[in-house]
Each structure stands twice: as C-alpha cells, then as structure tokens.
C-alpha cells in the first residue's frame, strides 16, 4: 500500500476497546539472550515487570484494529526510568505508520483471528505474511470486576526509532477481570518465546480507555552516530 493512501492521524489519540494483559517478572541477565530488546537500549536493561498484551481496539484515531505487543521490562536510559515496547504487531497499516511517526513505536503488520470458544474463553492467533500463525493463545477469564488504572505502572514509554527518541506518558483506565493463559505457542524467530515463564498476573480488561498524548522528543548524546548505527541494523525488527 502506498503511504500516500494511509490515513494520517497526529497525536493525541484516544482509544477504546478490550484485551488481555499478562504481567511477568524478568531477571536482568535475561538480556544476554534477549535479542529482541531495542538495540540502543540493551545495555540499559534492568529486567523487572514486563508484559504481554493482546488488544482489540473498537475505536481509535485510525479506526478499529487488533494489536499484539511485548514489553520486556524496565530500562534506565540517561536520567529516565522507563519501559519500551520491543515487539508489536497490529492489523492496520494506518496504525503501523502513525505509531512509528507519532511515538516511535516499532509496529509491524499482521493478520489477527479472534474466536470465542466459550462463555468466558477466547482463542487468538496472529500471522505475519504467509504460513502458520507465529502466536496462538487460548485464554479464559473470570467474573469479578476490578478497577484498573495506569497509575499502577508509573513509568513512561521511551522508544528509539530511526535515531530519534520519543518519551510518552500515556494514561488509561478500565474494568478488569482475572485471566489465564490456558495455552500459548510462539515461533521464537518472530516473537520472544516466553512460554517457559509463568505470568505473575493475568487480566482481561473490558472496556478500557487509553490516551496517547504528543510524545516528548529527547535529545540523545551522539545522535548522529546513534542514527547511523540504528539505520545499519534496522533496529533489529522485522519489516512489514
């Protein structure tokens, strides 16, 4: 698709939908084998609380779409304590282009299939290009509602993209219910294989509301050298 045909939507964004969030605790030395970490920030990886998210946006500034993302934990970069999305796939090219442009989020395009398999059970599969899905998840969730707010995760996102650095203090809230990963299969050549690890907590949030404001651009030291290095390695990310 030609980029001139893409719907452009500058920040801020307001999004509404439903989805799943699974929290993990990753050790700091996990970065030694975690080649999915952002290239420029690998040396600043602190481990700690990370998350796998599967999201179905009903509304956004570029319309409905689905999303799979992974945050490997916390980083300490320059003076910032922050999180960074290292892998993210979405079902909309408009989301890909605008996500990169507005917040430096390294989005790529994939096909999503969501199937309701019971009164409180779902099956998700995500496929990139031809071939079998690279992620398949069977999920279940409970009844008891819990209030959810991003105040529980106080650190912002800091994304490095093509030599620029985007700091984003997003906010959101919703109604959560305990959720469980009944099964999870991952192709580790495309997405980090976290199947050996057990989540600390799983939540299904329905509905949720989230706001992504205009990102604050951070001036990094030796930007020109960093820019060339990131260009040469392509951020270590698969291209759409």
PDB file of C-alpha atoms in Angstrom:
ATOM      1  CA  UNK A   1       0.000   0.000   0.000  1.00  0.00           C
ATOM      2  CA  UNK A   2       1.327   3.427  -0.938  1.00  0.00           C
ATOM      3  CA  UNK A   3       1.997   5.604   2.116  1.00  0.00           C
ATOM      4  CA  UNK A   4       0.065   8.462   0.471  1.00  0.00           C
ATOM      5  CA  UNK A   5      -3.073   6.309   0.779  1.00  0.00           C
ATOM      6  CA  UNK A   6      -2.609   5.905   4.535  1.00  0.00           C
ATOM      7  CA  UNK A   7      -4.851   7.877   6.879  1.00  0.00           C
ATOM      8  CA  UNK A   8      -2.554  10.172   8.875  1.00  0.00           C
ATOM      9  CA  UNK A   9      -3.582  10.974  12.433  1.00  0.00           C
ATOM     10  CA  UNK A  10      -1.328  13.082  14.626  1.00  0.00           C
ATOM     11  CA  UNK A  11      -1.241  12.706  18.409  1.00  0.00           C
ATOM     12  CA  UNK A  12      -3.004  12.897  20.762  1.00  0.00           C
ATOM     13  CA  UNK A  13      -5.044   9.722  20.348  1.00  0.00           C
ATOM     14  CA  UNK A  14      -7.960   8.366  22.339  1.00  0.00           C
ATOM     15  CA  UNK A  15      -8.626   4.632  22.094  1.00  0.00           C
ATOM     16  CA  UNK A  16     -11.274   2.309  23.480  1.00  0.00           C
ATOM     17  CA  UNK A  17     -11.537  -1.451  23.399  1.00  0.00           C
ATOM     18  CA  UNK A  18     -10.870  -4.667  25.273  1.00  0.00           C
ATOM     19  CA  UNK A  19      -7.997  -7.051  25.665  1.00  0.00           C
ATOM     20  CA  UNK A  20      -5.631  -9.074  27.814  1.00  0.00           C
ATOM     21  CA  UNK A  21      -2.555  -8.157  29.824  1.00  0.00           C
ATOM     22  CA  UNK A  22      -0.191 -10.723  31.348  1.00  0.00           C
ATOM     23  CA  UNK A  23       2.496  -9.489  33.732  1.00  0.00           C
ATOM     24  CA  UNK A  24       5.863 -11.231  34.114  1.00  0.00           C
ATOM     25  CA  UNK A  25       8.995 -10.754  36.189  1.00  0.00           C
ATOM     26  CA  UNK A  26      12.136 -10.953  34.042  1.00  0.00           C
ATOM     27  CA  UNK A  27      15.667 -11.147  35.533  1.00  0.00           C
ATOM     28  CA  UNK A  28      18.206  -8.548  34.465  1.00  0.00           C
ATOM     29  CA  UNK A  29      20.554 -11.143  32.964  1.00  0.00           C
ATOM     30  CA  UNK A  30      17.772 -12.227  30.607  1.00  0.00           C
ATOM     31  CA  UNK A  31      19.029  -9.522  28.258  1.00  0.00           C
ATOM     32  CA  UNK A  32      22.080 -11.663  27.421  1.00  0.00           C
ATOM     33  CA  UNK A  33      19.902 -13.884  25.254  1.00  0.00           C
ATOM     34  CA  UNK A  34      17.051 -11.443  24.589  1.00  0.00           C
ATOM     35  CA  UNK A  35      17.938 -10.237  21.086  1.00  0.00           C
ATOM     36  CA  UNK A  36      14.500  -8.648  20.807  1.00  0.00           C
ATOM     37  CA  UNK A  37      15.498  -5.764  23.085  1.00  0.00           C
ATOM     38  CA  UNK A  38      15.798  -2.320  21.462  1.00  0.00           C
ATOM     39  CA  UNK A  39      19.332  -2.184  20.047  1.00  0.00           C
ATOM     40  CA  UNK A  40      20.331   1.169  21.510  1.00  0.00           C
ATOM     41  CA  UNK A  41      18.959   0.359  24.974  1.00  0.00           C
ATOM     42  CA  UNK A  42      20.194  -3.200  25.510  1.00  0.00           C
ATOM     43  CA  UNK A  43      22.929  -2.068  27.882  1.00  0.00           C
ATOM     44  CA  UNK A  44      20.361  -0.188  29.970  1.00  0.00           C
ATOM     45  CA  UNK A  45      18.007  -3.123  30.530  1.00  0.00           C
ATOM     46  CA  UNK A  46      17.039  -3.592  34.188  1.00  0.00           C
ATOM     47  CA  UNK A  47      14.613  -6.504  33.938  1.00  0.00           C
ATOM     48  CA  UNK A  48      11.651  -6.497  36.284  1.00  0.00           C
ATOM     49  CA  UNK A  49       7.995  -6.149  35.383  1.00  0.00           C
ATOM     50  CA  UNK A  50       7.219  -6.886  31.728  1.00  0.00           C
ATOM     51  CA  UNK A  51       4.008  -7.593  29.883  1.00  0.00           C
ATOM     52  CA  UNK A  52       2.402  -9.460  27.014  1.00  0.00           C
ATOM     53  CA  UNK A  53      -0.724  -7.756  25.677  1.00  0.00           C
ATOM     54  CA  UNK A  54      -3.394  -8.778  23.161  1.00  0.00           C
ATOM     55  CA  UNK A  55      -5.738  -5.909  22.380  1.00  0.00           C
ATOM     56  CA  UNK A  56      -8.873  -5.433  20.291  1.00  0.00           C
ATOM     57  CA  UNK A  57      -9.449  -1.699  19.741  1.00  0.00           C
ATOM     58  CA  UNK A  58     -13.074  -0.878  18.943  1.00  0.00           C
ATOM     59  CA  UNK A  59     -12.251   2.774  18.267  1.00  0.00           C
ATOM     60  CA  UNK A  60      -9.084   4.770  17.665  1.00  0.00           C
ATOM     61  CA  UNK A  61      -7.993   7.786  15.643  1.00  0.00           C
ATOM     62  CA  UNK A  62      -7.449   5.440  12.673  1.00  0.00           C
ATOM     63  CA  UNK A  63     -10.419   3.144  13.281  1.00  0.00           C
ATOM     64  CA  UNK A  64     -10.689  -0.349  14.781  1.00  0.00           C
ATOM     65  CA  UNK A  65      -7.678  -2.701  14.818  1.00  0.00           C
ATOM     66  CA  UNK A  66      -6.058  -5.512  16.782  1.00  0.00           C
ATOM     67  CA  UNK A  67      -2.677  -5.497  18.463  1.00  0.00           C
ATOM     68  CA  UNK A  68      -0.091  -7.845  19.995  1.00  0.00           C
ATOM     69  CA  UNK A  69       2.771  -6.295  21.952  1.00  0.00           C
ATOM     70  CA  UNK A  70       5.605  -7.202  24.283  1.00  0.00           C
ATOM     71  CA  UNK A  71       7.356  -5.053  26.900  1.00  0.00           C
ATOM     72  CA  UNK A  72      10.416  -6.934  28.234  1.00  0.00           C
ATOM     73  CA  UNK A  73      10.790  -4.933  31.450  1.00  0.00           C
ATOM     74  CA  UNK A  74      12.209  -1.667  32.711  1.00  0.00           C
ATOM     75  CA  UNK A  75      15.118   0.357  31.314  1.00  0.00           C
ATOM     76  CA  UNK A  76      17.312   3.043  32.844  1.00  0.00           C
ATOM     77  CA  UNK A  77      18.285   5.288  29.945  1.00  0.00           C
ATOM     78  CA  UNK A  78      20.040   8.593  30.596  1.00  0.00           C
ATOM     79  CA  UNK A  79      18.019  10.069  33.509  1.00  0.00           C
ATOM     80  CA  UNK A  80      14.824   8.179  32.677  1.00  0.00           C
ATOM     81  CA  UNK A  81      13.328   5.110  34.277  1.00  0.00           C
ATOM     82  CA  UNK A  82      11.072   3.825  31.565  1.00  0.00           C
ATOM     83  CA  UNK A  83       9.538   0.948  29.660  1.00  0.00           C
ATOM     84  CA  UNK A  84       9.981   0.183  25.953  1.00  0.00           C
ATOM     85  CA  UNK A  85       7.902  -1.878  23.541  1.00  0.00           C
ATOM     86  CA  UNK A  86      10.299  -4.237  21.780  1.00  0.00           C
ATOM     87  CA  UNK A  87       7.870  -6.200  19.603  1.00  0.00           C
ATOM     88  CA  UNK A  88       4.475  -5.089  18.372  1.00  0.00           C
ATOM     89  CA  UNK A  89       2.164  -6.281  15.597  1.00  0.00           C
ATOM     90  CA  UNK A  90      -1.092  -4.637  14.511  1.00  0.00           C
ATOM     91  CA  UNK A  91      -3.796  -5.387  11.950  1.00  0.00           C
ATOM     92  CA  UNK A  92      -3.874  -1.891  10.405  1.00  0.00           C
ATOM     93  CA  UNK A  93      -1.266  -0.233   8.189  1.00  0.00           C
ATOM     94  CA  UNK A  94      -2.586   3.148   9.323  1.00  0.00           C
ATOM     95  CA  UNK A  95      -1.714   2.118  12.889  1.00  0.00           C
ATOM     96  CA  UNK A  96       1.760   0.986  11.751  1.00  0.00           C
ATOM     97  CA  UNK A  97       2.638   4.251  10.002  1.00  0.00           C
ATOM     98  CA  UNK A  98       1.152   6.577  12.610  1.00  0.00           C
ATOM     99  CA  UNK A  99       2.522   4.599  15.549  1.00  0.00           C
ATOM    100  CA  UNK A 100       6.048   4.910  14.213  1.00  0.00           C
ATOM    101  CA  UNK A 101       5.651   8.583  13.298  1.00  0.00           C
ATOM    102  CA  UNK A 102       3.901   9.781  16.474  1.00  0.00           C
ATOM    103  CA  UNK A 103       5.623   7.760  19.220  1.00  0.00           C
ATOM    104  CA  UNK A 104       8.481   5.779  17.659  1.00  0.00           C
ATOM    105  CA  UNK A 105       6.613   2.530  18.370  1.00  0.00           C
ATOM    106  CA  UNK A 106       8.105  -0.214  16.123  1.00  0.00           C
ATOM    107  CA  UNK A 107       4.794  -1.527  14.762  1.00  0.00           C
ATOM    108  CA  UNK A 108       4.557  -4.136  12.026  1.00  0.00           C
ATOM    109  CA  UNK A 109       1.579  -5.521  10.128  1.00  0.00           C
ATOM    110  CA  UNK A 110      -0.027  -8.899  10.833  1.00  0.00           C
ATOM    111  CA  UNK A 111      -3.310 -10.756  10.433  1.00  0.00           C
ATOM    112  CA  UNK A 112      -5.352 -11.484  13.545  1.00  0.00           C
ATOM    113  CA  UNK A 113      -8.037 -14.076  14.176  1.00  0.00           C
ATOM    114  CA  UNK A 114     -10.108 -13.973  17.375  1.00  0.00           C
ATOM    115  CA  UNK A 115     -12.552 -16.773  18.090  1.00  0.00           C
ATOM    116  CA  UNK A 116     -14.930 -17.012  21.044  1.00  0.00           C
ATOM    117  CA  UNK A 117     -14.699 -20.616  22.253  1.00  0.00           C
ATOM    118  CA  UNK A 118     -16.904 -20.455  25.358  1.00  0.00           C
ATOM    119  CA  UNK A 119     -18.839 -18.101  27.613  1.00  0.00           C
ATOM    120  CA  UNK A 120     -15.555 -16.752  29.043  1.00  0.00           C
ATOM    121  CA  UNK A 121     -12.977 -18.273  26.707  1.00  0.00           C
ATOM    122  CA  UNK A 122     -11.272 -16.994  23.540  1.00  0.00           C
ATOM    123  CA  UNK A 123      -8.636 -18.148  21.091  1.00  0.00           C
ATOM    124  CA  UNK A 124      -6.276 -15.667  19.419  1.00  0.00           C
ATOM    125  CA  UNK A 125      -3.893 -16.298  16.523  1.00  0.00           C
ATOM    126  CA  UNK A 126      -1.510 -13.846  14.848  1.00  0.00           C
ATOM    127  CA  UNK A 127       0.032 -14.409  11.424  1.00  0.00           C
ATOM    128  CA  UNK A 128       2.700 -12.438   9.566  1.00  0.00           C
ATOM    129  CA  UNK A 129       2.565 -12.936   5.816  1.00  0.00           C
ATOM    130  CA  UNK A 130       2.172 -16.473   4.510  1.00  0.00           C
ATOM    131  CA  UNK A 131       2.442 -19.606   6.589  1.00  0.00           C
ATOM    132  CA  UNK A 132       1.288 -20.664  10.015  1.00  0.00           C
ATOM    133  CA  UNK A 133       0.485 -18.208  12.813  1.00  0.00           C
ATOM    134  CA  UNK A 134       3.544 -17.226  14.842  1.00  0.00           C
ATOM    135  CA  UNK A 135       1.450 -16.911  18.017  1.00  0.00           C
ATOM    136  CA  UNK A 136      -1.581 -18.861  19.198  1.00  0.00           C
ATOM    137  CA  UNK A 137      -3.155 -18.298  22.600  1.00  0.00           C
ATOM    138  CA  UNK A 138      -6.119 -19.889  24.344  1.00  0.00           C
ATOM    139  CA  UNK A 139      -7.450 -17.612  27.085  1.00  0.00           C
ATOM    140  CA  UNK A 140     -10.081 -17.646  29.798  1.00  0.00           C
ATOM    141  CA  UNK A 141     -11.285 -15.013  32.266  1.00  0.00           C
ATOM    142  CA  UNK A 142     -13.346 -14.701  35.438  1.00  0.00           C
ATOM    143  CA  UNK A 143     -16.401 -12.766  36.543  1.00  0.00           C
ATOM    144  CA  UNK A 144     -15.374 -10.491  39.435  1.00  0.00           C
ATOM    145  CA  UNK A 145     -14.704  -6.908  38.160  1.00  0.00           C
ATOM    146  CA  UNK A 146     -11.625  -4.977  39.306  1.00  0.00           C
ATOM    147  CA  UNK A 147     -10.789  -1.299  38.660  1.00  0.00           C
ATOM    148  CA  UNK A 148      -7.662  -0.869  36.522  1.00  0.00           C
ATOM    149  CA  UNK A 149      -5.604   2.305  36.080  1.00  0.00           C
ATOM    150  CA  UNK A 150      -2.209   3.047  34.547  1.00  0.00           C
ATOM    151  CA  UNK A 151      -1.202   4.789  37.781  1.00  0.00           C
ATOM    152  CA  UNK A 152      -0.139   1.282  38.847  1.00  0.00           C
ATOM    153  CA  UNK A 153       2.544   1.468  36.096  1.00  0.00           C
ATOM    154  CA  UNK A 154       4.087   4.901  36.698  1.00  0.00           C
ATOM    155  CA  UNK A 155       6.968   4.726  34.204  1.00  0.00           C
ATOM    156  CA  UNK A 156       6.559   6.189  30.697  1.00  0.00           C
ATOM    157  CA  UNK A 157       7.421   4.608  27.366  1.00  0.00           C
ATOM    158  CA  UNK A 158      10.716   5.613  25.799  1.00  0.00           C
ATOM    159  CA  UNK A 159      11.076   4.435  22.206  1.00  0.00           C
ATOM    160  CA  UNK A 160      14.102   4.766  19.928  1.00  0.00           C
ATOM    161  CA  UNK A 161      13.174   4.934  16.252  1.00  0.00           C
ATOM    162  CA  UNK A 162      15.486   5.876  13.370  1.00  0.00           C
ATOM    163  CA  UNK A 163      17.763   7.921  15.603  1.00  0.00           C
ATOM    164  CA  UNK A 164      15.003   9.803  17.415  1.00  0.00           C
ATOM    165  CA  UNK A 165      13.797   9.194  20.974  1.00  0.00           C
ATOM    166  CA  UNK A 166      10.147   9.509  21.937  1.00  0.00           C
ATOM    167  CA  UNK A 167       9.058   9.798  25.584  1.00  0.00           C
ATOM    168  CA  UNK A 168       5.323   9.167  26.036  1.00  0.00           C
ATOM    169  CA  UNK A 169       3.397   9.389  29.304  1.00  0.00           C
ATOM    170  CA  UNK A 170       0.227   7.539  28.363  1.00  0.00           C
ATOM    171  CA  UNK A 171      -2.754   7.121  30.695  1.00  0.00           C
ATOM    172  CA  UNK A 172      -5.751   4.834  30.854  1.00  0.00           C
ATOM    173  CA  UNK A 173      -8.361   3.077  32.928  1.00  0.00           C
ATOM    174  CA  UNK A 174     -10.848   0.241  32.655  1.00  0.00           C
ATOM    175  CA  UNK A 175     -12.618  -2.711  34.234  1.00  0.00           C
ATOM    176  CA  UNK A 176     -10.504  -5.818  34.665  1.00  0.00           C
ATOM    177  CA  UNK A 177     -11.142  -9.469  35.431  1.00  0.00           C
ATOM    178  CA  UNK A 178      -8.611 -12.153  36.287  1.00  0.00           C
ATOM    179  CA  UNK A 179      -7.467 -14.002  33.175  1.00  0.00           C
ATOM    180  CA  UNK A 180      -5.481 -17.143  32.450  1.00  0.00           C
ATOM    181  CA  UNK A 181      -3.317 -18.332  29.577  1.00  0.00           C
ATOM    182  CA  UNK A 182      -4.672 -21.829  29.032  1.00  0.00           C
ATOM    183  CA  UNK A 183      -2.116 -22.451  26.283  1.00  0.00           C
ATOM    184  CA  UNK A 184       0.456 -20.367  24.409  1.00  0.00           C
ATOM    185  CA  UNK A 185       2.510 -21.263  21.335  1.00  0.00           C
ATOM    186  CA  UNK A 186       5.117 -18.901  19.871  1.00  0.00           C
ATOM    187  CA  UNK A 187       7.512 -19.008  16.921  1.00  0.00           C
ATOM    188  CA  UNK A 188      10.614 -17.556  18.564  1.00  0.00           C
ATOM    189  CA  UNK A 189      12.067 -16.427  15.233  1.00  0.00           C
ATOM    190  CA  UNK A 190       9.332 -13.795  15.058  1.00  0.00           C
ATOM    191  CA  UNK A 191       8.272 -13.099  18.649  1.00  0.00           C
ATOM    192  CA  UNK A 192      10.032 -13.627  22.009  1.00  0.00           C
ATOM    193  CA  UNK A 193       9.252 -17.074  23.395  1.00  0.00           C
ATOM    194  CA  UNK A 194       8.081 -16.522  26.954  1.00  0.00           C
ATOM    195  CA  UNK A 195       6.238 -19.843  27.183  1.00  0.00           C
ATOM    196  CA  UNK A 196       8.685 -21.287  29.775  1.00  0.00           C
ATOM    197  CA  UNK A 197       7.808 -18.429  32.137  1.00  0.00           C
ATOM    198  CA  UNK A 198       4.650 -18.231  34.225  1.00  0.00           C
ATOM    199  CA  UNK A 199       2.758 -14.922  34.437  1.00  0.00           C
ATOM    200  CA  UNK A 200       2.565 -13.207  37.803  1.00  0.00           C
ATOM    201  CA  UNK A 201      -0.902 -11.935  36.938  1.00  0.00           C
ATOM    202  CA  UNK A 202      -3.317 -12.078  34.031  1.00  0.00           C
ATOM    203  CA  UNK A 203      -6.146  -9.610  33.390  1.00  0.00           C
ATOM    204  CA  UNK A 204      -8.836  -9.197  30.788  1.00  0.00           C
ATOM    205  CA  UNK A 205      -9.822  -5.524  30.610  1.00  0.00           C
ATOM    206  CA  UNK A 206     -13.236  -4.786  29.095  1.00  0.00           C
ATOM    207  CA  UNK A 207     -13.867  -1.995  28.499  1.00  0.00           C
ATOM    208  CA  UNK A 208     -10.754   0.149  28.683  1.00  0.00           C
ATOM    209  CA  UNK A 209      -9.998   3.729  27.669  1.00  0.00           C
ATOM    210  CA  UNK A 210      -6.453   4.922  26.953  1.00  0.00           C
ATOM    211  CA  UNK A 211      -4.912   8.201  25.805  1.00  0.00           C
ATOM    212  CA  UNK A 212      -1.620   8.630  23.968  1.00  0.00           C
ATOM    213  CA  UNK A 213      -0.508  12.277  24.098  1.00  0.00           C
ATOM    214  CA  UNK A 214       2.028  14.028  21.921  1.00  0.00           C
ATOM    215  CA  UNK A 215       5.434  12.474  22.598  1.00  0.00           C
ATOM    216  CA  UNK A 216       8.248  14.494  24.138  1.00  0.00           C
ATOM    217  CA  UNK A 217      11.335  14.284  21.920  1.00  0.00           C
ATOM    218  CA  UNK A 218      14.530  13.502  23.828  1.00  0.00           C
ATOM    219  CA  UNK A 219      17.933  14.663  22.622  1.00  0.00           C
ATOM    220  CA  UNK A 220      20.299  11.702  22.917  1.00  0.00           C
ATOM    221  CA  UNK A 221      24.094  12.055  23.120  1.00  0.00           C
ATOM    222  CA  UNK A 222      25.931  11.484  19.835  1.00  0.00           C
ATOM    223  CA  UNK A 223      22.627  11.415  17.982  1.00  0.00           C
ATOM    224  CA  UNK A 224      24.184  11.341  14.549  1.00  0.00           C
ATOM    225  CA  UNK A 225      26.289   8.260  15.351  1.00  0.00           C
ATOM    226  CA  UNK A 226      23.321   6.546  17.012  1.00  0.00           C
ATOM    227  CA  UNK A 227      21.180   7.359  13.985  1.00  0.00           C
ATOM    228  CA  UNK A 228      23.643   5.706  11.609  1.00  0.00           C
ATOM    229  CA  UNK A 229      24.024   2.669  13.852  1.00  0.00           C
ATOM    230  CA  UNK A 230      20.259   2.176  14.117  1.00  0.00           C
ATOM    231  CA  UNK A 231      19.851   2.620  10.377  1.00  0.00           C
ATOM    232  CA  UNK A 232      22.519  -0.002   9.695  1.00  0.00           C
ATOM    233  CA  UNK A 233      20.951  -2.657  11.921  1.00  0.00           C
ATOM    234  CA  UNK A 234      17.348  -1.732  11.180  1.00  0.00           C
ATOM    235  CA  UNK A 235      16.522  -1.674  14.910  1.00  0.00           C
ATOM    236  CA  UNK A 236      16.644  -5.465  14.828  1.00  0.00           C
ATOM    237  CA  UNK A 237      12.999  -5.512  13.794  1.00  0.00           C
ATOM    238  CA  UNK A 238      11.199  -7.410  11.059  1.00  0.00           C
ATOM    239  CA  UNK A 239       9.846  -5.196   8.334  1.00  0.00           C
ATOM    240  CA  UNK A 240       6.268  -5.223   7.089  1.00  0.00           C
TER     241      UNK A 240
END
